[in-house]
Coordinates of C-alpha atoms in Angstrom, one line a residue:
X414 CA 157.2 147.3 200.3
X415 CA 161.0 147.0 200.3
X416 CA 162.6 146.4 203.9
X417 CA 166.0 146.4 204.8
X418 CA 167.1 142.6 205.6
X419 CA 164.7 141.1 203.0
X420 CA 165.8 138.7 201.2
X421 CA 165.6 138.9 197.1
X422 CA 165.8 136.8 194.0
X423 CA 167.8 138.4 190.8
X424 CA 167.5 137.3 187.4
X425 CA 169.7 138.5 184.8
X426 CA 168.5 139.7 181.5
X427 CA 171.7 139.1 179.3
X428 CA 170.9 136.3 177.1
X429 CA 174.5 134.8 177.2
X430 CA 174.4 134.5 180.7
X431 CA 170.5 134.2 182.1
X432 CA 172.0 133.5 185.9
X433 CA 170.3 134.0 188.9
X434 CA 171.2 134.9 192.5
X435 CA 169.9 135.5 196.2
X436 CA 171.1 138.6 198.1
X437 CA 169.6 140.4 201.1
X438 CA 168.8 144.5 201.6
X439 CA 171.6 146.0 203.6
X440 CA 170.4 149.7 203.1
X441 CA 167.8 152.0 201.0
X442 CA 168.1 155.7 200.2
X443 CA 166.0 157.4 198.2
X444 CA 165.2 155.9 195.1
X445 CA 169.0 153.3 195.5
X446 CA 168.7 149.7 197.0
X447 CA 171.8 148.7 198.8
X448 CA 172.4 144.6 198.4
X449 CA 175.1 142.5 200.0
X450 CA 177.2 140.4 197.1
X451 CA 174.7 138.0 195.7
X452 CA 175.2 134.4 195.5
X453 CA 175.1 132.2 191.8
X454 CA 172.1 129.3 192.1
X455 CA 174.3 128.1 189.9
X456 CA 177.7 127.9 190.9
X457 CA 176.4 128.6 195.0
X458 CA 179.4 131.1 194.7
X459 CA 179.7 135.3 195.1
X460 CA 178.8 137.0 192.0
X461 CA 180.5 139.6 191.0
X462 CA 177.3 142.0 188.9
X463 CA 179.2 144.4 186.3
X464 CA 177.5 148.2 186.4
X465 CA 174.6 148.4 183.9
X466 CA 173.7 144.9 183.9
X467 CA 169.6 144.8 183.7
X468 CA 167.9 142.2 185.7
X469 CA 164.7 140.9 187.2
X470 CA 164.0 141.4 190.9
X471 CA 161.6 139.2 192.7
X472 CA 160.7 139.6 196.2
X473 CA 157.8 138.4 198.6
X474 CA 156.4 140.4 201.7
X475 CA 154.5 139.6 205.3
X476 CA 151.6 138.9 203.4
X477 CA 152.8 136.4 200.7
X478 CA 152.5 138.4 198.1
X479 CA 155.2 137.8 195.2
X480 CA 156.4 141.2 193.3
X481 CA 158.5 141.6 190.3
X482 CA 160.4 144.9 189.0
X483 CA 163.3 145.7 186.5
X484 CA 166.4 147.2 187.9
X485 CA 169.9 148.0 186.7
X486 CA 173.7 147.6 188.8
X487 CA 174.3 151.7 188.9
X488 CA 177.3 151.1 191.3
X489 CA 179.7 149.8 194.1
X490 CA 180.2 151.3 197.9
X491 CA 181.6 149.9 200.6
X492 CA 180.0 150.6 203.8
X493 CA 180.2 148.3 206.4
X494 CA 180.5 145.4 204.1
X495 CA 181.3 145.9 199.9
X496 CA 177.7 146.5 198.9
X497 CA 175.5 147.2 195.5
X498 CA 173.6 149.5 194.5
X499 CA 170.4 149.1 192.6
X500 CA 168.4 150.9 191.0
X501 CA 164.5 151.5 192.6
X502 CA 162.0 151.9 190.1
X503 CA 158.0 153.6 191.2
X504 CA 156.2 151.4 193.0
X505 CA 153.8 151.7 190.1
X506 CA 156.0 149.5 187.7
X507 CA 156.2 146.8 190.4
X508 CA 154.3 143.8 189.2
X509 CA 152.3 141.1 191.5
X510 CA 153.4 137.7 190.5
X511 CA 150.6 135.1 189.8
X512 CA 151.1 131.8 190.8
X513 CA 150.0 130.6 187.2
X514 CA 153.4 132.5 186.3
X515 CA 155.5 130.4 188.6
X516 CA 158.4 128.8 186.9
X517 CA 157.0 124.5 186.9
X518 CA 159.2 121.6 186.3
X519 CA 158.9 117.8 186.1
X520 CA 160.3 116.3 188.7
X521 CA 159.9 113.9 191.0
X522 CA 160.7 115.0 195.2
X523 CA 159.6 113.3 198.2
X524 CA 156.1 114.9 199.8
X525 CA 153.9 113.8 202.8
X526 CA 150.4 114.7 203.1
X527 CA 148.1 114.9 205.6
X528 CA 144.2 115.2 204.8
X529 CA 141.5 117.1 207.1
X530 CA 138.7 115.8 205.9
X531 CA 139.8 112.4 206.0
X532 CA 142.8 112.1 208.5
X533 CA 144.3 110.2 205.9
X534 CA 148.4 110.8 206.3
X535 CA 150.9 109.2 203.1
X536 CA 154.2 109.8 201.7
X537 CA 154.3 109.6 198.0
X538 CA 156.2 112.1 194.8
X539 CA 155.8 114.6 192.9
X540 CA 155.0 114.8 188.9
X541 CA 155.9 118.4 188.9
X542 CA 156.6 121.4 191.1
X543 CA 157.0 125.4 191.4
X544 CA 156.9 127.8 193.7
X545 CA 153.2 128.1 194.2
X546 CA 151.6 124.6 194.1
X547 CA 152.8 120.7 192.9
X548 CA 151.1 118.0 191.3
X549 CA 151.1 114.6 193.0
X550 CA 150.7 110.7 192.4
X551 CA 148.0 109.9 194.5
X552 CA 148.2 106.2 196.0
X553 CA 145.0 103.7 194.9
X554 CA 143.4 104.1 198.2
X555 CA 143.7 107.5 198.6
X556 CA 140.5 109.5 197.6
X557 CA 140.8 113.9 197.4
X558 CA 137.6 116.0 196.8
X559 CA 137.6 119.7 195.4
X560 CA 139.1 122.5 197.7
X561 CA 140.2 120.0 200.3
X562 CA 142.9 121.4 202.4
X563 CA 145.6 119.4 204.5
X564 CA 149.1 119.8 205.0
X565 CA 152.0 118.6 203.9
X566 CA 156.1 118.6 204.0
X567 CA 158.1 118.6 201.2
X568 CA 161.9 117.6 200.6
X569 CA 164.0 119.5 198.4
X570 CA 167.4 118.2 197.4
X571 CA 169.6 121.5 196.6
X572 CA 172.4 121.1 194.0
X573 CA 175.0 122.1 196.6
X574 CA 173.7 119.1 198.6
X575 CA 172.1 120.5 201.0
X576 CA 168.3 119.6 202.0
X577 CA 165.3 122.2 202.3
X578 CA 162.6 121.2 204.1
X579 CA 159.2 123.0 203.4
X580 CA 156.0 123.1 205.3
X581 CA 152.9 124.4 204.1
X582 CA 149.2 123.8 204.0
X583 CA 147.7 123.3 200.7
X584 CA 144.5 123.2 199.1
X585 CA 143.8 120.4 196.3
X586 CA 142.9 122.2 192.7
X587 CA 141.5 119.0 191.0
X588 CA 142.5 115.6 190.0
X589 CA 142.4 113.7 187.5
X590 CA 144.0 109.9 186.0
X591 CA 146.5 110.3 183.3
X592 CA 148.3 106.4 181.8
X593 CA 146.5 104.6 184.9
X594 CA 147.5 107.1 187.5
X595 CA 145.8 109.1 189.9
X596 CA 147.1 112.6 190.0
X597 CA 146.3 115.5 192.6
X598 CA 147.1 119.4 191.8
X599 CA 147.9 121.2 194.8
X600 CA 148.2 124.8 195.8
X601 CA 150.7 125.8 198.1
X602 CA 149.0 128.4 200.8
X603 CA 150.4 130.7 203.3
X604 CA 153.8 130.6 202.3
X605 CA 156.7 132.3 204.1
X606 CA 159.3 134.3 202.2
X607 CA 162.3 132.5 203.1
X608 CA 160.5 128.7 201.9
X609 CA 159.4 130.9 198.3
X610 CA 162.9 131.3 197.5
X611 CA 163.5 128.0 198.1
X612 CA 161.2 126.5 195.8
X613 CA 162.0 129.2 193.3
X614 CA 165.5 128.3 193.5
X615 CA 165.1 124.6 193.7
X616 CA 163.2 124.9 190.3
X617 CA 165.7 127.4 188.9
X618 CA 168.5 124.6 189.6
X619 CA 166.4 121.5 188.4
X620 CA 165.6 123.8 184.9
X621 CA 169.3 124.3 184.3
X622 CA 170.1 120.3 185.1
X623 CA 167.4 119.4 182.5
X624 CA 168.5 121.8 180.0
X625 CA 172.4 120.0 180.1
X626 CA 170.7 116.6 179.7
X627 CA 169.3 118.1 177.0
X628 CA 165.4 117.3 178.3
X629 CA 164.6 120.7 178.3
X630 CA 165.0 123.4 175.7

């Protein structure tokens, strides 16, 4: 399931400092996975992981599944580049991740739609977001029936500044009105690694933001 160049989410377990990073696989032997230095979603800066520190790691393969295991920093080596090493548990304590057990934030990001059954094409917002789906203000005119699918592009503003630009088709969940507006649930379908970890990043960075404004706890 684990392929050299894949790219990987890590979340630490120490409660005084619940980071997380991205890295890539630069090598795996035996029961060791080999990762380049990973990068803060915090600080968008090298991290430097001390030996023995537990974490979460989350990957997604050709198929779109999302897998979760625990792992440990057993070491340092340089190779070509300064790498580290992690520790591979069996396969049979990796767990599938559900989309219901995507991380979900309010917050409001630019998204245009485009409708099969209807043609109908909009731009409106978000209420929320995560990694497998978003709910969306639906304009008056705008009508969406059970499993409809469509399309739609979504723009993420990173905290670094930088813009991700994410294109998936989706599949509407339900809808509902809630204080006079129309509301659409959406589930993300089909997609690729590289736009996972950027939605699971972009909600990482938007959690930690809400927690210093003190909107989240």
């Amino acid at each position: 399931m684990l392929n050299i160049g894949m790219n990987l989410t890590l979340e630490s377990l120490e409660s005084n400092n619940p980071d997380k990073y991205k890295c890539k696989i630069a090598d795996i032997e035996n029961n060791n996975l080999y990762i380049d230095y990973p990068i803060s979603l915090t600080t968008n800066r090298t991290a430097f992981l001390v030996n023995d520190l537990h974490l979460n790691c989350i990957f997604s393969t050709e198929d779109n599944g999302t897998y979760l295991f625990r792992t440990k920093v057993i070491g340092k080596v340089k190779k070509n580049i300064p790498l580290i090493i992690l520790h591979i548990p069996p396969v049979e304590e990796f767990k599938k991740v559900q989309r219901r057990q995507y991380v979900r934030v309010e917050t409001a990001v630019d998204i245009s739609l485009y409708l099969q059954n209807s043609k109908e094409r909009f731009t409106t917002i978000t209420e929320d977001i995560s990694a497998g789906g978003c709910a969306v203000l639906l304009p008056k005119n705008i009508q969406m029936h059970p499993l409809e699918t469509g399309d739609a592009t979504i723009v993420l503003p990173m905290q670094n500044g930088d813009y991700q630009y994410i294109n998936t088709p989706i599949k509407l969940i339900r809808n509902w009105e809630d204080a006079g507006k129309n509301i659409a649930s959406i589930e993300f379908i089909d997609l690729d690694e590289k736009d996972t970890q950027s939605l699971f990043r972009f909600c990482f960075e938007r959690q930690l933001e809400l927690r210093k404004k003190g909107l989240l706890t």
